[in-house]
Short mmCIF file of C-alpha atoms (C1' of nucleotides) in Angstrom, two decimals:
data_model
loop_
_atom_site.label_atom_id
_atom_site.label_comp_id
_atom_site.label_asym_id
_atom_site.label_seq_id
_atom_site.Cartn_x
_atom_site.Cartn_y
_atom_site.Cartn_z
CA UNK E 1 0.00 0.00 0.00
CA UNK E 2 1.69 3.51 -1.23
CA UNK E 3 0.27 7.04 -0.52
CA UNK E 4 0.36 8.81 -3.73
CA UNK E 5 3.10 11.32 -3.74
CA UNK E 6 1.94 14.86 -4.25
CA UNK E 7 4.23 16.68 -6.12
CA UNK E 8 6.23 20.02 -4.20
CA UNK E 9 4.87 22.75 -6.55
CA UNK E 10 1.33 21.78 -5.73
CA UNK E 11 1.85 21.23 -1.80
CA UNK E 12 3.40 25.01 -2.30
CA UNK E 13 0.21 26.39 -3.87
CA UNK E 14 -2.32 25.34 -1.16
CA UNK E 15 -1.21 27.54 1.61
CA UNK E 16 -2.21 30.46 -1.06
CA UNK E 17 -5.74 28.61 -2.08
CA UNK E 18 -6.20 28.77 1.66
CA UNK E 19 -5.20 32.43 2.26
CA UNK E 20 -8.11 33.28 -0.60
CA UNK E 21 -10.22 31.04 1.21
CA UNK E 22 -10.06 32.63 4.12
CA UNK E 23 -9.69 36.11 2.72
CA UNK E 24 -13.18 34.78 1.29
CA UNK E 25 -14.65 33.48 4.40
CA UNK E 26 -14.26 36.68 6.31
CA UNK E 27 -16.56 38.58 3.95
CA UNK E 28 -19.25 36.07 5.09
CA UNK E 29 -18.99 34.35 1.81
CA UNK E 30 -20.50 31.03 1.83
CA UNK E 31 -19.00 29.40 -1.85
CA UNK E 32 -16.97 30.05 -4.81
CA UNK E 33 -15.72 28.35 -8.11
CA UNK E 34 -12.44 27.09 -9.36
CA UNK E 35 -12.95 29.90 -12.13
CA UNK E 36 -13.52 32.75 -9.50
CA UNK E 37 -10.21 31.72 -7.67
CA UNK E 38 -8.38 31.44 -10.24
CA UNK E 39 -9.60 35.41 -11.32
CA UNK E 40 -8.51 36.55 -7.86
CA UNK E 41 -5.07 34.44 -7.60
CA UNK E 42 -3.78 34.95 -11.42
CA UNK E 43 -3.80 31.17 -12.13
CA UNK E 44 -5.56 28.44 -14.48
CA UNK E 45 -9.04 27.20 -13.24
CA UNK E 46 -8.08 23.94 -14.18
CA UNK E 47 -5.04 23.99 -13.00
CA UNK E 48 -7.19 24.37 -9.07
CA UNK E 49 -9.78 21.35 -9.76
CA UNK E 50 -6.29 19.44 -10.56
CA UNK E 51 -4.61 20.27 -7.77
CA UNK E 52 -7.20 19.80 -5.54
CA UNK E 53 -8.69 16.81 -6.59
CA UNK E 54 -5.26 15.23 -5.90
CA UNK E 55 -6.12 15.52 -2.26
CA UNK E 56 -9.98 14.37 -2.43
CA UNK E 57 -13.02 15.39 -3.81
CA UNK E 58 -14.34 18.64 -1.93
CA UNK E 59 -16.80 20.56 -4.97
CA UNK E 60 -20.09 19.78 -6.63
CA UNK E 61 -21.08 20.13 -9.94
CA UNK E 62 -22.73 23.31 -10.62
CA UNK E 63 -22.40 25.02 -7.56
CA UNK E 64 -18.79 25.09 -6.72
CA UNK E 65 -16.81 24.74 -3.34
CA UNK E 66 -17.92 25.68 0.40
CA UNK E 67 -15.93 27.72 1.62
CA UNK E 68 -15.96 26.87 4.89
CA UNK E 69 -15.42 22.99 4.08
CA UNK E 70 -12.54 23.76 1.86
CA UNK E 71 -11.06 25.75 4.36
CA UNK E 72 -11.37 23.19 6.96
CA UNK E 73 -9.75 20.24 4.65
CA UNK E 74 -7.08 21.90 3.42
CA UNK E 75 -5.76 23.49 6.84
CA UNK E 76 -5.85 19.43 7.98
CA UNK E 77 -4.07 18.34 4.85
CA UNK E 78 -1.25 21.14 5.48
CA UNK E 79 -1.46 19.82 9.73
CA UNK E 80 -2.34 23.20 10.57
CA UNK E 81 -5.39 22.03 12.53
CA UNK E 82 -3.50 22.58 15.68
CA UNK E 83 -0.41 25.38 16.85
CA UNK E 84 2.72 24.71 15.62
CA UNK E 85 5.60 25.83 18.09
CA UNK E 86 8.15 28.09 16.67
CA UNK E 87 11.74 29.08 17.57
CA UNK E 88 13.02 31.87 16.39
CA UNK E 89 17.05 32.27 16.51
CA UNK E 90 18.60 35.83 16.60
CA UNK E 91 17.13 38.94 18.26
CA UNK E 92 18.02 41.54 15.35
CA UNK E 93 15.55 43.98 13.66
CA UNK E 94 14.51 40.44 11.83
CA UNK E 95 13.90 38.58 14.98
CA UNK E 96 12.56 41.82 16.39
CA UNK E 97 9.64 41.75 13.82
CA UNK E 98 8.76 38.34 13.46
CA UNK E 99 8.24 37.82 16.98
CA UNK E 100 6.17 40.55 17.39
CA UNK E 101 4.07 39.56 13.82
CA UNK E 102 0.94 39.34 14.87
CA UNK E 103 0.26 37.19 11.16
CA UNK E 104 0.85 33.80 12.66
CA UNK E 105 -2.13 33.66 14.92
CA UNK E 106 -4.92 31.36 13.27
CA UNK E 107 -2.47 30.30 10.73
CA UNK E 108 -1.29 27.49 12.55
CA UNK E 109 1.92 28.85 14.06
CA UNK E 110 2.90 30.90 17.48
CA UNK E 111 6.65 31.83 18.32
CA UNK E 112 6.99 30.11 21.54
CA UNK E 113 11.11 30.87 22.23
CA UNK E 114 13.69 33.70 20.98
CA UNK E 115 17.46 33.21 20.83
CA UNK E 116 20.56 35.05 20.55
CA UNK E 117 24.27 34.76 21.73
CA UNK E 118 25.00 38.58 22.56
CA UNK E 119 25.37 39.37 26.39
CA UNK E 120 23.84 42.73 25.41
CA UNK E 121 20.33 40.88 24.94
CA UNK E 122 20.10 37.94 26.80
CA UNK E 123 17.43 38.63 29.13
CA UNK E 124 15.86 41.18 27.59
CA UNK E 125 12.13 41.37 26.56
CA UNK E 126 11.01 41.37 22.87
CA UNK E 127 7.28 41.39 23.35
CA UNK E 128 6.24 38.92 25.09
CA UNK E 129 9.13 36.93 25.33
CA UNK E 130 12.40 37.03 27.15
CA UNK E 131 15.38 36.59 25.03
CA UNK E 132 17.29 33.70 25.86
CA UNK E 133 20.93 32.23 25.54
CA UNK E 134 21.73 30.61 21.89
CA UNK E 135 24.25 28.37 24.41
CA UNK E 136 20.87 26.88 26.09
CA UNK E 137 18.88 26.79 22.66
CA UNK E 138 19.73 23.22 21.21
CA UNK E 139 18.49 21.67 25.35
CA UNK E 140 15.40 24.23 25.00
CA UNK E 141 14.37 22.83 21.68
CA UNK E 142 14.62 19.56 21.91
CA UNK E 143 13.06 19.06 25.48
CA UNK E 144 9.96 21.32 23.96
CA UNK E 145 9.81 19.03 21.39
CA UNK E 146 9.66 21.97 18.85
CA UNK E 147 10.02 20.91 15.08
CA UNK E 148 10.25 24.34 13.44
CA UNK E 149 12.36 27.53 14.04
CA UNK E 150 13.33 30.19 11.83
CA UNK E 151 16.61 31.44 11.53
CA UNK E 152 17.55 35.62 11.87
CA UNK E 153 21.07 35.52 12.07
CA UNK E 154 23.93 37.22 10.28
CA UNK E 155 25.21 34.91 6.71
CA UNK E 156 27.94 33.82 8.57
CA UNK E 157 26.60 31.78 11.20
CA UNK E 158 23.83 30.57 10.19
CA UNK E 159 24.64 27.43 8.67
CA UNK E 160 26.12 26.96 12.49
CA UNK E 161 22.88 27.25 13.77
CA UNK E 162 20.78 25.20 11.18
CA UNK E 163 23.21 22.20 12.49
CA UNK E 164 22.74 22.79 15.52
CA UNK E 165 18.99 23.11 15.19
CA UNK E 166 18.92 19.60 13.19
CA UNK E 167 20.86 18.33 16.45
CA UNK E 168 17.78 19.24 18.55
CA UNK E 169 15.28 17.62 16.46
CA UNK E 170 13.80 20.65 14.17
CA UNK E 171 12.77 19.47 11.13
CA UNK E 172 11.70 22.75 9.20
CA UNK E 173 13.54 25.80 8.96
CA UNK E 174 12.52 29.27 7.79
CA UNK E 175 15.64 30.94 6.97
CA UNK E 176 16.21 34.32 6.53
CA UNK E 177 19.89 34.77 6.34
CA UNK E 178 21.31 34.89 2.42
CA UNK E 179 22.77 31.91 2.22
CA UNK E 180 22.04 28.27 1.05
CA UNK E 181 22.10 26.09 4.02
CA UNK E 182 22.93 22.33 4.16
CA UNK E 183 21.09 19.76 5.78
CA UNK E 184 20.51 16.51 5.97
CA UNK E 185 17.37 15.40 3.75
CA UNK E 186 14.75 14.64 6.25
CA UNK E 187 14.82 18.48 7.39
CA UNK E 188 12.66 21.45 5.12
CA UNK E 189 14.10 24.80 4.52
CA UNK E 190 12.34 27.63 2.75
CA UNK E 191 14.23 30.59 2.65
CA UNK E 192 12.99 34.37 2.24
CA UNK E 193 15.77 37.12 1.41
CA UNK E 194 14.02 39.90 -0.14
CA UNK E 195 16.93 40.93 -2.12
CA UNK E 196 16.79 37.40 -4.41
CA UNK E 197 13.59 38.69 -4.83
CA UNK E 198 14.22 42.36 -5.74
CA UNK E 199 16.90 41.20 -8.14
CA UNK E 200 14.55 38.44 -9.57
CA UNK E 201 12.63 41.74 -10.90
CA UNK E 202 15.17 43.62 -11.57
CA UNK E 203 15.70 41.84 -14.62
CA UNK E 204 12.55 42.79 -15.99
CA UNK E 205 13.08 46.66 -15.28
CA UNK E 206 15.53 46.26 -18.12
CA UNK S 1 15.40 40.65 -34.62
CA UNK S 2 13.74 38.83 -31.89
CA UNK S 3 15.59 38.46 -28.30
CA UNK S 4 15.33 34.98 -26.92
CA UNK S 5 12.74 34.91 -24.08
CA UNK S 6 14.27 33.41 -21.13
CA UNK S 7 12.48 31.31 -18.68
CA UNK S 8 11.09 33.08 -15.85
CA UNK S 9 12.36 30.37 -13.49
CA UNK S 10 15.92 30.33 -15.33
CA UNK S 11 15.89 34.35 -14.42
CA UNK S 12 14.39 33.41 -11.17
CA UNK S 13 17.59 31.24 -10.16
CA UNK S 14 20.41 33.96 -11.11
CA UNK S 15 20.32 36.12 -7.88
CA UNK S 16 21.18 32.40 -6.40
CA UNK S 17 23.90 32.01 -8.27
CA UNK S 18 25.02 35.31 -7.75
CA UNK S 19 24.46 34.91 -3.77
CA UNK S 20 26.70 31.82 -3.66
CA UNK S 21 29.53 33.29 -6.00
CA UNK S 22 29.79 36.61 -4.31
CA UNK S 23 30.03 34.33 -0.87
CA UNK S 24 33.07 32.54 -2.59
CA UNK S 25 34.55 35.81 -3.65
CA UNK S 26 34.70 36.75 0.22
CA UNK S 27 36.32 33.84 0.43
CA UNK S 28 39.24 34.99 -2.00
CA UNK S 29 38.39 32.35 -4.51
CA UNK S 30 39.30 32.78 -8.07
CA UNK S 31 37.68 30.09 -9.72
CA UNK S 32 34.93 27.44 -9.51
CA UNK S 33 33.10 24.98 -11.64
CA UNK S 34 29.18 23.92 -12.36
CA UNK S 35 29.96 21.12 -9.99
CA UNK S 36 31.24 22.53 -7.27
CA UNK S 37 27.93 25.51 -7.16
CA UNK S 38 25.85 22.53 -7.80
CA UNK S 39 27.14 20.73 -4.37
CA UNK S 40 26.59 24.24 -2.36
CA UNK S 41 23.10 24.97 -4.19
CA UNK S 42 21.70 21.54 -3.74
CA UNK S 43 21.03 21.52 -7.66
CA UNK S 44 22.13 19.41 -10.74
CA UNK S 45 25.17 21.03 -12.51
CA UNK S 46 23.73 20.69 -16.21
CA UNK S 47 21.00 23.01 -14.91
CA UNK S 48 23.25 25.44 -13.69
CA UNK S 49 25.76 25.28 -16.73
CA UNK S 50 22.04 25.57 -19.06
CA UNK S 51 21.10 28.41 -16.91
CA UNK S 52 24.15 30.26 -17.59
CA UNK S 53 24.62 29.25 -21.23
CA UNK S 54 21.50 31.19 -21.97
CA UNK S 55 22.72 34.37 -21.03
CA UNK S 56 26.16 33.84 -22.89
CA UNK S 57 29.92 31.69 -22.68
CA UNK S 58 31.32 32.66 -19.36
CA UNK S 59 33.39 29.31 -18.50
CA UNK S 60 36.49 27.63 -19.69
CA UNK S 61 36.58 24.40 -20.51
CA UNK S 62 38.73 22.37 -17.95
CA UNK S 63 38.66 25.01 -15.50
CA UNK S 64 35.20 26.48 -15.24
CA UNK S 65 34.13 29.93 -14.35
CA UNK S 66 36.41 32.85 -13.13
CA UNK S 67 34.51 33.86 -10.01
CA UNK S 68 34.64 37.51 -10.11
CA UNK S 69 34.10 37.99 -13.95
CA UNK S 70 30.92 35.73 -13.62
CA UNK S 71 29.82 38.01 -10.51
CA UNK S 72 30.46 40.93 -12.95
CA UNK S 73 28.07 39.38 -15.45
CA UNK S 74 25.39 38.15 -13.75
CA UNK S 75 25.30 41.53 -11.85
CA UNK S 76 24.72 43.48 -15.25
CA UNK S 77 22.37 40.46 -16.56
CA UNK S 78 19.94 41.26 -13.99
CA UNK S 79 20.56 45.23 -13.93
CA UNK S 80 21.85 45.68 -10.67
CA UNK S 81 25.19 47.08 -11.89
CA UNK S 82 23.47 50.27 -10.37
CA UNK S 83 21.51 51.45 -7.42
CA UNK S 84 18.03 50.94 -7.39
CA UNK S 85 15.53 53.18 -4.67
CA UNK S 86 12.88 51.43 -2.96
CA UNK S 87 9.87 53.32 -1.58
CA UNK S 88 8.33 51.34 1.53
CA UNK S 89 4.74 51.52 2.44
CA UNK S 90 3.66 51.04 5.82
CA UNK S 91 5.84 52.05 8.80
CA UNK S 92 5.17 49.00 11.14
CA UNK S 93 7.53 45.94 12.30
CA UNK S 94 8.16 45.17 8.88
CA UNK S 95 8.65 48.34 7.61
CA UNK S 96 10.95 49.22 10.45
CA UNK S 97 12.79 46.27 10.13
CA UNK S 98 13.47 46.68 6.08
CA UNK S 99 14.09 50.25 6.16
CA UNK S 100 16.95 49.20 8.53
CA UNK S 101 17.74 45.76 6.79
CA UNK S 102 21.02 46.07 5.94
CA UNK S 103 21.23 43.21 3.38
CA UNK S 104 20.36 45.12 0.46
CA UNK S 105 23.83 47.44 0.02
CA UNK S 106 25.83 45.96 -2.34
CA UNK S 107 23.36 43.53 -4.13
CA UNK S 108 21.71 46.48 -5.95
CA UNK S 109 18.81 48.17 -3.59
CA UNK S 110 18.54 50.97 -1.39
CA UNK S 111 15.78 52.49 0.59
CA UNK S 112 14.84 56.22 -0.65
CA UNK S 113 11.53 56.74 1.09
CA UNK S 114 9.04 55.36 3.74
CA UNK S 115 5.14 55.88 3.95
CA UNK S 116 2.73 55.95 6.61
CA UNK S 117 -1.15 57.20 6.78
CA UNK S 118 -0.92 57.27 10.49
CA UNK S 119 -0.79 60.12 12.04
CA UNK S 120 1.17 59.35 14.97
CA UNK S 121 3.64 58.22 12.79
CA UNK S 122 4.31 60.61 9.83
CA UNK S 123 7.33 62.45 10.58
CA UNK S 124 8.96 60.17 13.54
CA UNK S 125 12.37 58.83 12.44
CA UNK S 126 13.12 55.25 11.44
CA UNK S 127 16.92 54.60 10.91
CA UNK S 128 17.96 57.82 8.85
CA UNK S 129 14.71 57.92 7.61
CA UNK S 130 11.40 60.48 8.48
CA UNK S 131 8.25 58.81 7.87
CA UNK S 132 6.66 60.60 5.19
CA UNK S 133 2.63 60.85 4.80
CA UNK S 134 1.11 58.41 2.35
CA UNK S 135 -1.30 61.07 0.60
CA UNK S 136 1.88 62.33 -0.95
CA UNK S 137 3.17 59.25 -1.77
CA UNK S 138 1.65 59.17 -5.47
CA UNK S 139 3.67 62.53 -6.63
CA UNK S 140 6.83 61.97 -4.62
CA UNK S 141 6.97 58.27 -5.91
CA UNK S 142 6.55 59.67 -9.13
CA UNK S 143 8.62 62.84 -9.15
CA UNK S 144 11.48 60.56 -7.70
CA UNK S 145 11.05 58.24 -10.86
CA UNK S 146 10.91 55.15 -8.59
CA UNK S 147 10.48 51.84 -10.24
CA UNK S 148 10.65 49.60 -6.80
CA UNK S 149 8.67 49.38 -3.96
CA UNK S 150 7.63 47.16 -1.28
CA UNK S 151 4.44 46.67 0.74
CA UNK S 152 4.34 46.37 4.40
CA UNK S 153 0.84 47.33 5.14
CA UNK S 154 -1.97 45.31 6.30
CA UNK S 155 -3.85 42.77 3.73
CA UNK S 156 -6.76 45.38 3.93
CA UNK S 157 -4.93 47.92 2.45
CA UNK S 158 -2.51 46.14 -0.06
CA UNK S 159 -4.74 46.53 -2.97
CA UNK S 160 -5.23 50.06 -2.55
CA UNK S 161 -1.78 50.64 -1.94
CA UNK S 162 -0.52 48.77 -4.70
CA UNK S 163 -3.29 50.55 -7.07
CA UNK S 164 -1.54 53.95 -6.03
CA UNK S 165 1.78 53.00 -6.43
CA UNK S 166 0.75 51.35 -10.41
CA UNK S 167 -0.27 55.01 -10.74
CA UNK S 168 2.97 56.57 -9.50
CA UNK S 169 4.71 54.47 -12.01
CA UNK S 170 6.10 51.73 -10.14
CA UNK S 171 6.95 48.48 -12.00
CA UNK S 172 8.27 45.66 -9.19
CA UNK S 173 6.25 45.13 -6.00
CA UNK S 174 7.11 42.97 -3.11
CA UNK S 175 4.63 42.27 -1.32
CA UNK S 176 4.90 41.55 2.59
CA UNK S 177 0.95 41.80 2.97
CA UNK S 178 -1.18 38.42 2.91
CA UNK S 179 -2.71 38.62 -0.15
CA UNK S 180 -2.96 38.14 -3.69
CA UNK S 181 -2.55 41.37 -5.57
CA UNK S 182 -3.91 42.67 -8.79
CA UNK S 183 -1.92 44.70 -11.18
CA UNK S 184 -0.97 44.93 -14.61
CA UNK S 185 0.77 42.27 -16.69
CA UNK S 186 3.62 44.99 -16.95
CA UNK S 187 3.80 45.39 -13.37
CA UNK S 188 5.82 42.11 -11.72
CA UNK S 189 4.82 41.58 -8.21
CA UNK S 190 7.04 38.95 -5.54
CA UNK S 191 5.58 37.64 -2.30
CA UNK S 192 6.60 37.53 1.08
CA UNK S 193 4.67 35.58 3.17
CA UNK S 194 6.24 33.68 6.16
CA UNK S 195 2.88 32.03 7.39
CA UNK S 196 2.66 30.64 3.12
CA UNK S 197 6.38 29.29 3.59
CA UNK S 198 5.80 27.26 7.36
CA UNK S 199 2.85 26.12 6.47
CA UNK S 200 4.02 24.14 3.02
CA UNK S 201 6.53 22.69 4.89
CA UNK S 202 4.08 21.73 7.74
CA UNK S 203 2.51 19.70 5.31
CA UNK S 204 5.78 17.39 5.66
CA UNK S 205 5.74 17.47 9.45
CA UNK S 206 2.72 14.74 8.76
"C1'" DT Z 1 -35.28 21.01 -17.01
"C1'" DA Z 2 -31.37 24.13 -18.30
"C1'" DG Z 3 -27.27 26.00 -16.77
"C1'" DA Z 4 -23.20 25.66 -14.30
"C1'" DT Z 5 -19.23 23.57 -12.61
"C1'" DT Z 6 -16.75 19.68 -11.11
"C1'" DG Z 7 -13.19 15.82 -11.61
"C1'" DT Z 8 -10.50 13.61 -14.97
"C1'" DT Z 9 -8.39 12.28 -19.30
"C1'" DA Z 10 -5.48 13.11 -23.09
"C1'" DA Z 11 -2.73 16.44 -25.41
"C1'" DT Z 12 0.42 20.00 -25.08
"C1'" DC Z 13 3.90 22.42 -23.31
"C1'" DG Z 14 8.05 23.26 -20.72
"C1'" DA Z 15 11.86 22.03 -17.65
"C1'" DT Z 16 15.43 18.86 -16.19
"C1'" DT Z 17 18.87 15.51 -16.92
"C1'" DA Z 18 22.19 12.54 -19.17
"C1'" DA Z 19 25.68 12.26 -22.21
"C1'" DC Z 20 29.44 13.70 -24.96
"C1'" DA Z 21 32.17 16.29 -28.41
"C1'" DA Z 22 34.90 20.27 -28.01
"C1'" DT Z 23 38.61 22.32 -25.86
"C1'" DC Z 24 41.23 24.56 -22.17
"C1'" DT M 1 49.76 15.15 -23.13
"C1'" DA M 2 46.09 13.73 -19.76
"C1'" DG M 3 42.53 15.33 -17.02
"C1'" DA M 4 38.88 18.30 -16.26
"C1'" DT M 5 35.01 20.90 -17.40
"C1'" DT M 6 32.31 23.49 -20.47
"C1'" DG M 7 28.27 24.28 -23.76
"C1'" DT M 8 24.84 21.85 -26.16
"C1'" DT M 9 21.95 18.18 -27.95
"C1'" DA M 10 18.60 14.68 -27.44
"C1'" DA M 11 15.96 12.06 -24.26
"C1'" DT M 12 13.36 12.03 -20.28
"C1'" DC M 13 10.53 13.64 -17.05
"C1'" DG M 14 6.94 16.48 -15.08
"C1'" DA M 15 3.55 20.19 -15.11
"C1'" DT M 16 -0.13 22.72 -17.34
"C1'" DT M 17 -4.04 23.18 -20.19
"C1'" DA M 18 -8.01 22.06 -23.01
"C1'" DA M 19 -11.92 19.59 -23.35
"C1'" DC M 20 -15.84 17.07 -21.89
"C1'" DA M 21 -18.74 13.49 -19.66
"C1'" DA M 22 -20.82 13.38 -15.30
"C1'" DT M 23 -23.90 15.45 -12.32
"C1'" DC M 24 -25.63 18.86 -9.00
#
DNA sequence: TAGATTGTTAATCGATTAACAATC
DNA sequence: TAGATTGTTAATCGATTAACAATC
């Protein structure tokens, strides 16, 4: 017996079907079509029903999807029918912002610990949290049993900390620092620099 | 005379490249090869060597590619060979923390201007920066001749934001709020949404 | 019922990889 | 020269789209 394996691209397209959804949902709508998603997110209507049909069969002919239905199956395909746990390493401007983001409530995810090795902020408060020592981070982690963190530290050690983060059992990483980091596999890493982006259309301001 | 069209996602990996070599070249390395970027990126070396052969013949056979000549290239190939401004929009965590980011000098960007509507915060410094008001953000965006600009305001008021800046002339978006924008084919919009990137790799944490 | 929209198949399109002659 | 590595071609692989029977 093999589960059918979904392919990346589409796995990395739900989370935005599920931000219209729920864009959708909070203006009390009750359904809407592949075709009328597809008009808001810039994307082939057939290229929805495909992808979601991989996962089970959730519209009805002639009418369309519930919204609220759709919204409930695809946060428990993407396991974010419950609160992730996130730990977020380095206290910079980065750090700083993501831990006071207020976007990750009802999204599946809360920052539950902050890290950093300077002296100069150990200890101190970042919203609600109290900065602790990167020294203590790979016992924190793993006794918390937290899977994901997100890394806000300079280029130059951050492939340090994705090892040690691997170490204490993390097995998805956000990372923010420009670099490609190495890891084993097993672990997920999905990395946002905004200048890959900015040159990306840079090319196209010719 | 036609000019080949290159592959979004070809374009879409360069900045990568670039990342990686300009990392070697603060290294002091002279030289490196399709296999050796391929081992670092995590990506097959034909598709790197494909990449780059669309753009032009910057290796030597038996040796590979001079590091800082292909830095040189790539750098002009994607038009950041200059300095481009970038107005921000929205003068909260993430605006603070961009407008003080300081990963984008040397890799082609540099923040010119930063927009609020609230009152309590137009005029109030941010790094060297005064927080300008928003209602003049259409004819100093456009007097400035702007082309960038990035969006750090609530999903409510993306749309409308990004409508205004399509006005003022702005042709490359990114886009920090939660939500799918609409704008012109000619206008290229990137997205930056940290909730979209943990929860596709949630979907592996099964 | 008539109209609308799904889920799915087959066709098309595009991207990646393997392999190797050319050549430094 | 011998070894290494490029640029490129052809083959493979995968993703997208068009079209339509099924059906609400």
């Amino acid at each position: 017996m093999e589960t059918k394996q979904i392919p990346s691209i589409v796995v990395g397209r739900l989370p935005v079907y599920l931000r219209a959804l729920e864009y959708m949902k909070r203006e009390h709508r009750q359904v809407t079509s592949s075709q009328e998603l597809a008009e808001r997110l810039g994307i082939s209507a057939a290229q929805i029903r495909k992808d979601l049909s991989q996962f089970g069969e959730f519209g009805k002919q002639g009418t369309g999807y519930d919204i609220e239905n759709l919204v409930t199956q695809l946060r428990a395909i993407l396991h974010i029918n419950r609160v992730w746990d996130i730990a977020v390493v380095g206290a910079g401007d980065v750090g700083h912002a993501v831990a006071r983001y207020q976007g990750f409530t009802d999204r599946g995810f809360r920052v539950a610990q902050i890290f950093d090795n300077d002296p100069s902020k150990i200890g101190s408060q970042i919203g609600e949290f109290i900065v602790r020592d990167s020294a203590d981070m790979l016992e924190i982690i793993h006794q918390a049993g937290i899977k994901i963190a997100m890394i806000a530290v300079t280029a130059s050690h951050a492939q340090d900390v994705a090892d040690q983060l691997v170490k204490a059992g993390v097995k998805a990483i956000l990372n923010y620092a420009p670099i490609t980091l190495n890891v084993p596999p097993e672990v997920h890493v999905q990395y946002i620099d905004p200048s890959v982006h900015l040159q990306r259309m840079a090319y196209y301001l010719g």
